[in-house]
Amino acid sequence: MEFSNALNICATGYSCGHYTVVLPENLQERYGNTLLKFFQDTLARKIGEDVNLTCITDLGGSKTFVQMRQVNVPQHRLDQELITSPQAASSVDCASPGDAVVAGQAKVPRPMNCFIYFRNAMAPQLLKEDPTLGVKHLSKRVSVIWKTFSAEQKEYWKLQAAAGTALHKRLNPDYKYQPRKSSQIKKRQSRKAKQASAAATVTAATAPAAAEAFRFAPVSEMMVATNNTEVTAAGQANVNNSFASDVAQAIDPTAFFGLQEQHLAHHLQLHETESLRYDRLHAEFDSAIGMNMTFEQFGEEAFAFRAGANGDATLPSIYSDGY
DNA sequence: AGGCAGTGCAACGATCGCAA
DNA sequence: TTGCGATCGTTGCACTGCCT
């Protein structure tokens, strides 16, 4: 994701009334801390409000949570406006955020459970084996593999789900799962059908270009820590032709996915560490860099990164990260 | 108050049905 | 013809309602 593109996505989202945007990349890894701060400042200036960034990379992939605060907006509304996926984002009626309560607000989805995490992780490999596999049969095959797992083997994915739930809770402190009753669903469906014709004339004048800006590039592969403690694609690590059968026979799923125990421990602490890191980032940059710094003031050295550079890019020593 | 059963929903993409 | 929403299939979790 290009720097300017990420900026535009967030700014456009904000202008459309979405105060939290999830970018499908870890901007800290991609750009480094210095440019991350520059991104934060630039976006803050652009929208005229404070911006908080939370960068994470875990087995679910790399993400950057961009929280843009708006004065006088109740917290519960901020929670409800979290954009968590390209689908959710593109489904939002960008032209009328004020009508969110009335017509299709961006709903906060439930946190994923361990099986869903596992299913999503397995999907690329199973589809590589058999591209004709539909999602229904994919679920069945993953289910078969899942049932061969011991409690210990499932534990890894439970940790994954726990980390996701913790982050979900942090981003949506007021979130409460409220399933509808079947009667309510039927009532809503009939009401929708009636409103469909009337709504069609109203929504025809919305801004398709702005909605287009929210179609993020999908995160195609699961990201995991390898022996080198670097972030890489699981699909590239020790994956043989018959991925599914290997998983089914694997004694230790963590070993199969190229993980060591130390990385499990690392993942267990992910959420807490991420929280601490965020606070430290905040403290570090608040003291090290003035909020009014311009792009030019960083100097050439600060831009040692290049297009396509990843988290391996080495920053100048003055920007070294002690985490 | 606690336990249990039933139900909705989270992810995914193809497919189908319905309305305009 | 086009666009939209529901459905499928799976497991686990959260919630509601009922019963003891």
Short mmCIF file of C-alpha atoms (C1' of nucleotides) in Angstrom, two decimals:
data_model
loop_
_atom_site.label_atom_id
_atom_site.label_comp_id
_atom_site.label_asym_id
_atom_site.label_seq_id
_atom_site.Cartn_x
_atom_site.Cartn_y
_atom_site.Cartn_z
CA MET A 1 0.00 0.00 0.00
CA GLU A 2 1.42 3.32 -1.04
CA PHE A 3 1.86 6.02 1.55
CA SER A 4 -0.35 8.52 -0.24
CA ASN A 5 -2.96 5.87 -0.89
CA ALA A 6 -3.15 4.97 2.78
CA LEU A 7 -3.47 8.64 3.63
CA ASN A 8 -6.26 9.13 1.14
CA ILE A 9 -8.14 6.08 2.33
CA CYS A 10 -8.11 7.32 5.92
CA ALA A 11 -8.94 10.90 5.02
CA THR A 12 -11.74 9.85 2.72
CA GLY A 13 -13.08 7.50 5.33
CA TYR A 14 -13.02 10.24 7.91
CA SER A 15 -14.82 12.62 5.60
CA CYS A 16 -17.45 9.96 5.15
CA GLY A 17 -17.93 9.69 8.89
CA HIS A 18 -15.83 6.60 9.64
CA TYR A 19 -13.55 7.34 12.55
CA THR A 20 -11.68 4.06 12.64
CA VAL A 21 -10.14 2.53 9.53
CA VAL A 22 -8.21 -0.72 9.40
CA LEU A 23 -5.46 -0.78 6.79
CA PRO A 24 -4.35 -4.25 5.66
CA GLU A 25 -0.69 -3.58 6.32
CA ASN A 26 1.54 -2.89 9.27
CA LEU A 27 2.65 0.64 8.42
CA GLN A 28 5.31 0.59 11.10
CA GLU A 29 6.99 -2.37 9.44
CA ARG A 30 6.51 -1.05 5.97
CA TYR A 31 7.59 2.52 6.51
CA GLY A 32 9.47 2.51 9.80
CA ASN A 33 8.80 4.53 12.91
CA THR A 34 9.82 7.87 11.51
CA LEU A 35 7.50 7.79 8.58
CA LEU A 36 4.82 6.25 10.74
CA LYS A 37 4.94 9.38 12.84
CA PHE A 38 4.94 11.49 9.72
CA PHE A 39 1.90 9.58 8.50
CA GLN A 40 0.16 10.23 11.80
CA ASP A 41 0.96 13.94 11.73
CA THR A 42 0.05 14.38 8.10
CA LEU A 43 -3.27 12.66 8.57
CA ALA A 44 -3.95 14.66 11.73
CA ARG A 45 -3.33 17.90 9.88
CA LYS A 46 -5.40 16.75 6.96
CA ILE A 47 -8.49 15.95 9.00
CA GLY A 48 -7.88 18.48 11.76
CA GLU A 49 -8.17 15.94 14.56
CA ASP A 50 -5.90 13.73 16.63
CA VAL A 51 -4.96 10.40 15.14
CA ASN A 52 -3.99 7.23 16.97
CA LEU A 53 -2.21 4.40 15.18
CA THR A 54 -2.00 0.80 16.34
CA CYS A 55 0.19 -1.45 14.19
CA ILE A 56 0.01 -5.20 14.59
CA THR A 57 1.35 -8.22 12.81
CA ASP A 58 0.18 -11.61 13.89
CA LEU A 59 -0.98 -14.84 12.34
CA GLY A 60 -4.09 -13.12 11.14
CA GLY A 61 -1.93 -10.83 9.04
CA SER A 62 -0.66 -7.29 9.24
CA LYS A 63 -2.94 -4.46 10.13
CA THR A 64 -2.83 -0.86 11.14
CA PHE A 65 -5.74 0.50 13.11
CA VAL A 66 -6.18 4.19 12.39
CA GLN A 67 -8.35 5.89 14.96
CA MET A 68 -9.37 9.43 14.11
CA ARG A 69 -11.06 11.19 16.95
CA GLN A 70 -13.83 13.63 16.39
CA VAL A 71 -14.78 16.22 18.97
CA ASN A 72 -18.12 15.66 20.68
CA VAL A 73 -18.68 12.22 19.26
CA PRO A 74 -19.98 9.78 21.86
CA GLN A 75 -17.74 6.77 22.45
CA HIS A 76 -20.45 4.29 21.64
CA ARG A 77 -20.76 5.80 18.20
CA LEU A 78 -17.03 5.57 17.62
CA ASP A 79 -17.24 1.92 18.45
CA GLN A 80 -20.00 1.31 15.99
CA GLU A 81 -18.16 2.98 13.17
CA LEU A 82 -15.16 0.68 13.11
CA ILE A 83 -14.46 -0.51 9.62
CA THR A 84 -13.07 -3.98 9.92
CA SER A 85 -13.03 -5.36 6.43
CA PRO A 86 -13.09 -4.33 2.80
CA GLN A 87 -16.55 -5.75 2.49
CA ALA A 88 -17.87 -3.82 5.42
CA ALA A 89 -16.20 -0.67 4.23
CA SER A 90 -17.48 -0.85 0.74
CA SER A 91 -20.97 -1.55 1.94
CA VAL A 92 -21.14 1.66 3.88
CA ASP A 93 -23.18 4.40 2.37
CA CYS A 94 -20.42 6.96 2.31
CA ALA A 95 -22.55 9.90 1.38
CA SER A 96 -24.77 9.80 4.42
CA PRO A 97 -22.91 8.90 7.59
CA GLY A 98 -25.38 10.87 9.62
CA ASP A 99 -28.08 8.44 8.61
CA ALA A 100 -26.12 5.50 9.90
CA VAL A 101 -28.61 4.69 12.59
CA VAL A 102 -31.45 4.82 10.15
CA ALA A 103 -29.91 3.10 7.18
CA GLY A 104 -27.23 0.45 7.45
CA GLN A 105 -24.51 1.72 9.79
CA ALA A 106 -21.10 0.10 9.80
CA LYS A 107 -21.62 -2.72 12.26
CA VAL A 108 -18.90 -4.03 14.49
CA PRO A 109 -18.55 -7.73 13.68
CA ARG A 110 -17.99 -10.41 16.28
CA PRO A 111 -14.44 -11.42 17.03
CA MET A 112 -13.43 -14.60 15.22
CA ASN A 113 -13.20 -17.85 17.13
CA CYS A 114 -10.28 -20.26 16.95
CA PHE A 115 -11.83 -22.43 14.25
CA ILE A 116 -12.48 -19.46 12.00
CA TYR A 117 -8.86 -18.38 12.41
CA PHE A 118 -7.72 -21.87 11.53
CA ARG A 119 -10.07 -22.07 8.58
CA ASN A 120 -8.82 -18.78 7.20
CA ALA A 121 -5.23 -19.90 7.64
CA MET A 122 -5.85 -23.18 5.86
CA ALA A 123 -7.90 -21.76 3.01
CA PRO A 124 -5.04 -20.52 0.79
CA GLN A 125 -3.23 -23.86 0.97
CA LEU A 126 -6.29 -26.02 0.40
CA LEU A 127 -7.29 -23.81 -2.51
CA LYS A 128 -3.79 -24.13 -3.89
CA GLU A 129 -4.21 -27.90 -3.82
CA ASP A 130 -7.66 -27.74 -5.34
CA PRO A 131 -8.66 -24.38 -6.84
CA THR A 132 -12.14 -25.69 -7.59
CA LEU A 133 -12.81 -26.17 -3.90
CA GLY A 134 -15.72 -23.99 -2.87
CA VAL A 135 -16.08 -22.43 0.54
CA LYS A 136 -18.61 -25.03 1.59
CA HIS A 137 -16.32 -27.96 0.87
CA LEU A 138 -13.43 -25.98 2.21
CA SER A 139 -15.19 -25.70 5.55
CA LYS A 140 -15.83 -29.42 5.52
CA ARG A 141 -12.22 -30.29 4.83
CA VAL A 142 -10.95 -27.90 7.46
CA SER A 143 -13.43 -29.39 9.88
CA VAL A 144 -12.02 -32.88 9.24
CA ILE A 145 -8.51 -31.66 9.91
CA TRP A 146 -9.65 -29.73 12.97
CA LYS A 147 -11.13 -32.87 14.48
CA THR A 148 -7.81 -34.66 14.21
CA PHE A 149 -6.19 -32.01 16.36
CA SER A 150 -5.56 -32.64 20.01
CA ALA A 151 -6.42 -30.10 22.69
CA GLU A 152 -2.78 -29.08 22.73
CA GLN A 153 -2.75 -28.52 19.02
CA LYS A 154 -5.90 -26.44 19.19
CA GLU A 155 -4.42 -24.39 21.96
CA TYR A 156 -2.31 -22.44 19.51
CA TRP A 157 -5.40 -21.28 17.64
CA LYS A 158 -7.22 -20.52 20.85
CA LEU A 159 -4.40 -18.14 21.70
CA GLN A 160 -4.84 -16.58 18.30
CA ALA A 161 -8.55 -16.07 18.95
CA ALA A 162 -7.87 -14.76 22.44
CA ALA A 163 -5.48 -12.14 21.09
CA GLY A 164 -8.04 -11.11 18.51
CA THR A 165 -10.77 -10.89 21.12
CA ALA A 166 -8.55 -8.79 23.37
CA LEU A 167 -7.82 -6.35 20.59
CA HIS A 168 -11.48 -6.29 19.64
CA LYS A 169 -12.38 -5.44 23.21
CA ARG A 170 -9.78 -2.70 23.34
CA LEU A 171 -11.02 -1.12 20.14
CA ASN A 172 -14.67 -1.58 21.07
CA PRO A 173 -14.90 -1.33 24.85
CA ASP A 174 -18.66 -0.90 24.75
CA TYR A 175 -19.27 -3.72 22.31
CA LYS A 176 -21.81 -6.29 23.35
CA TYR A 177 -22.88 -9.21 21.24
CA GLN A 178 -26.57 -8.81 20.58
CA PRO A 179 -27.91 -11.59 18.37
CA ARG A 180 -31.28 -10.95 16.87
CA LYS A 181 -34.12 -13.34 17.27
CA SER A 182 -35.37 -15.13 14.21
CA SER A 183 -38.63 -13.23 14.49
CA GLN A 184 -36.71 -9.96 14.40
CA ILE A 185 -34.79 -11.12 11.35
CA LYS A 186 -37.95 -11.95 9.46
CA LYS A 187 -39.50 -8.66 10.46
CA ARG A 188 -36.42 -6.81 9.29
CA GLN A 189 -36.36 -8.68 6.00
CA SER A 190 -39.92 -7.80 5.18
CA ARG A 191 -39.33 -4.19 6.18
CA LYS A 192 -36.22 -4.08 3.99
CA ALA A 193 -38.15 -5.32 1.02
CA LYS A 194 -40.66 -2.55 1.46
CA GLN A 195 -37.98 0.10 1.89
CA ALA A 196 -35.90 -1.12 -1.02
CA SER A 197 -37.83 0.69 -3.68
CA ALA A 198 -37.96 3.97 -1.78
CA ALA A 199 -34.29 3.83 -0.83
CA ALA A 200 -33.19 3.17 -4.39
CA THR A 201 -34.11 6.66 -5.50
CA VAL A 202 -32.37 8.27 -2.53
CA THR A 203 -29.09 6.36 -2.68
CA ALA A 204 -28.66 6.75 -6.40
CA ALA A 205 -26.91 10.06 -5.81
CA THR A 206 -24.21 8.72 -3.51
CA ALA A 207 -20.48 8.94 -4.18
CA PRO A 208 -19.22 5.74 -5.81
CA ALA A 209 -15.71 7.12 -6.17
CA ALA A 210 -15.35 7.54 -2.43
CA ALA A 211 -16.65 4.07 -1.81
CA GLU A 212 -14.09 2.75 -4.28
CA ALA A 213 -11.33 4.15 -2.14
CA PHE A 214 -12.25 1.67 0.59
CA ARG A 215 -11.67 -1.42 -1.47
CA PHE A 216 -8.40 -2.34 0.16
CA ALA A 217 -6.10 -4.87 -1.35
CA PRO A 218 -6.88 -8.14 0.41
CA VAL A 219 -4.37 -9.65 2.76
CA SER A 220 -3.70 -12.75 0.74
CA GLU A 221 -1.57 -14.80 3.08
CA MET A 222 -1.37 -15.51 6.76
CA MET A 223 1.61 -13.90 8.43
CA VAL A 224 3.54 -15.86 11.03
CA ALA A 225 6.82 -15.61 12.87
CA THR A 226 9.51 -17.95 11.60
CA ASN A 227 12.67 -19.23 13.18
CA ASN A 228 14.37 -16.03 12.18
CA THR A 229 11.75 -14.08 14.09
CA GLU A 230 10.93 -12.35 10.88
CA VAL A 231 7.50 -11.98 9.46
CA THR A 232 6.93 -14.13 6.46
CA ALA A 233 4.20 -15.99 4.66
CA ALA A 234 3.21 -19.28 6.16
CA GLY A 235 2.48 -20.64 2.76
CA GLN A 236 6.14 -20.34 1.86
CA ALA A 237 7.40 -22.28 4.83
CA ASN A 238 7.79 -26.04 4.62
CA VAL A 239 4.60 -26.55 2.72
CA ASN A 240 4.58 -29.74 0.69
CA ASN A 241 2.24 -30.74 -2.05
CA SER A 242 -0.30 -32.39 0.17
CA PHE A 243 -0.80 -29.69 2.72
CA ALA A 244 -4.00 -31.03 4.17
CA SER A 245 -2.75 -34.52 4.77
CA ASP A 246 0.39 -33.15 6.33
CA VAL A 247 -1.63 -31.13 8.75
CA ALA A 248 -3.79 -34.08 9.59
CA GLN A 249 -0.71 -36.11 10.39
CA ALA A 250 1.17 -33.37 12.12
CA ILE A 251 1.85 -34.06 15.74
CA ASP A 252 2.56 -30.49 16.55
CA PRO A 253 0.75 -27.86 14.48
CA THR A 254 3.16 -25.21 15.61
CA ALA A 255 6.01 -27.27 14.21
CA PHE A 256 4.12 -27.70 10.98
CA PHE A 257 3.64 -24.02 10.55
CA GLY A 258 7.33 -23.46 11.16
CA LEU A 259 6.88 -22.11 14.66
CA GLN A 260 8.89 -22.63 17.79
CA GLU A 261 7.66 -22.50 21.33
CA GLN A 262 9.29 -19.17 21.87
CA HIS A 263 7.07 -17.76 19.19
CA LEU A 264 4.02 -19.19 20.81
CA ALA A 265 5.00 -17.38 23.94
CA HIS A 266 5.62 -14.34 21.82
CA HIS A 267 2.13 -14.59 20.41
CA LEU A 268 0.60 -15.11 23.81
CA GLN A 269 2.07 -11.81 24.85
CA LEU A 270 1.21 -10.12 21.61
CA HIS A 271 -1.69 -8.10 22.80
CA GLU A 272 -0.08 -6.89 25.98
CA THR A 273 3.15 -6.13 24.19
CA GLU A 274 1.33 -4.33 21.45
CA SER A 275 -0.42 -2.21 24.00
CA LEU A 276 2.84 -1.40 25.74
CA ARG A 277 4.54 -0.68 22.44
CA TYR A 278 1.83 1.73 21.49
CA ASP A 279 2.25 3.64 24.70
CA ARG A 280 6.00 3.71 24.30
CA LEU A 281 5.72 4.87 20.71
CA HIS A 282 3.48 7.62 21.88
CA ALA A 283 5.88 8.66 24.62
CA GLU A 284 8.93 8.42 22.38
CA PHE A 285 7.63 10.44 19.49
CA ASP A 286 5.91 13.03 21.58
CA SER A 287 9.25 13.87 23.10
CA ALA A 288 11.50 13.26 20.10
CA ILE A 289 9.61 14.90 17.31
CA GLY A 290 7.55 18.02 17.36
CA MET A 291 4.00 17.75 16.11
CA ASN A 292 4.62 20.57 13.65
CA MET A 293 7.50 18.97 11.78
CA THR A 294 7.18 19.11 8.06
CA PHE A 295 8.16 16.47 5.56
CA GLU A 296 11.32 18.35 4.56
CA GLN A 297 12.53 18.59 8.15
CA PHE A 298 13.12 14.85 8.37
CA GLY A 299 16.00 15.09 5.90
CA GLU A 300 17.13 12.55 3.34
CA GLU A 301 18.43 10.12 5.92
CA ALA A 302 14.99 9.60 7.27
CA PHE A 303 13.86 8.31 3.90
CA ALA A 304 16.21 5.39 3.59
CA PHE A 305 13.16 3.26 2.95
CA ARG A 306 12.05 2.73 -0.59
CA ALA A 307 8.95 1.62 -2.39
CA GLY A 308 8.42 -2.02 -1.63
CA ALA A 309 10.68 -2.02 1.39
CA ASN A 310 9.47 -4.16 4.22
CA GLY A 311 10.16 -4.50 7.90
CA ASP A 312 13.69 -5.64 7.15
CA ALA A 313 14.67 -2.22 5.92
CA THR A 314 17.34 -0.73 8.11
CA LEU A 315 16.73 2.70 9.45
CA PRO A 316 19.50 5.15 10.32
CA SER A 317 20.85 4.71 13.79
CA ILE A 318 19.24 7.90 14.99
CA TYR A 319 15.90 6.28 14.46
CA SER A 320 16.81 2.91 15.91
CA ASP A 321 14.00 1.16 17.67
CA GLY A 322 14.71 -0.38 21.02
CA TYR A 323 11.69 -2.62 21.21
"C1'" DA B 1 -29.27 -18.29 41.12
"C1'" DG B 2 -27.57 -21.82 38.29
"C1'" DG B 3 -27.82 -25.12 34.57
"C1'" DC B 4 -29.29 -26.39 30.14
"C1'" DA B 5 -31.02 -26.06 25.35
"C1'" DG B 6 -31.57 -23.43 21.42
"C1'" DT B 7 -30.06 -19.85 18.37
"C1'" DG B 8 -27.40 -16.17 15.95
"C1'" DC B 9 -23.09 -14.85 14.08
"C1'" DA B 10 -18.12 -14.59 12.99
"C1'" DA B 11 -15.05 -15.93 7.77
"C1'" DC B 12 -15.09 -17.26 2.98
"C1'" DG B 13 -16.95 -17.08 -2.33
"C1'" DA B 14 -20.08 -19.23 -5.52
"C1'" DT B 15 -24.72 -19.53 -6.60
"C1'" DC B 16 -29.48 -18.74 -6.61
"C1'" DG B 17 -33.79 -16.09 -6.34
"C1'" DC B 18 -36.16 -11.95 -6.42
"C1'" DA B 19 -37.25 -7.19 -7.66
"C1'" DA B 20 -36.73 -3.28 -10.63
"C1'" DT C 1 -30.22 -7.42 -17.60
"C1'" DT C 2 -28.59 -5.79 -13.37
"C1'" DG C 3 -28.01 -5.51 -8.56
"C1'" DC C 4 -28.80 -6.98 -4.11
"C1'" DG C 5 -29.41 -10.21 -0.39
"C1'" DA C 6 -29.86 -14.95 1.30
"C1'" DT C 7 -27.91 -19.45 1.43
"C1'" DC C 8 -24.54 -22.97 2.03
"C1'" DG C 9 -21.05 -25.46 5.50
"C1'" DT C 10 -18.17 -25.63 9.50
"C1'" DT C 11 -16.89 -24.73 14.96
"C1'" DG C 12 -16.91 -21.97 18.94
"C1'" DC C 13 -18.66 -18.31 21.59
"C1'" DA C 14 -22.15 -15.25 23.50
"C1'" DC C 15 -26.59 -14.57 24.47
"C1'" DT C 16 -31.66 -15.53 25.63
"C1'" DG C 17 -35.26 -18.02 27.63
"C1'" DC C 18 -36.90 -21.65 30.29
"C1'" DC C 19 -36.85 -24.86 34.07
"C1'" DT C 20 -35.52 -26.46 38.64
#
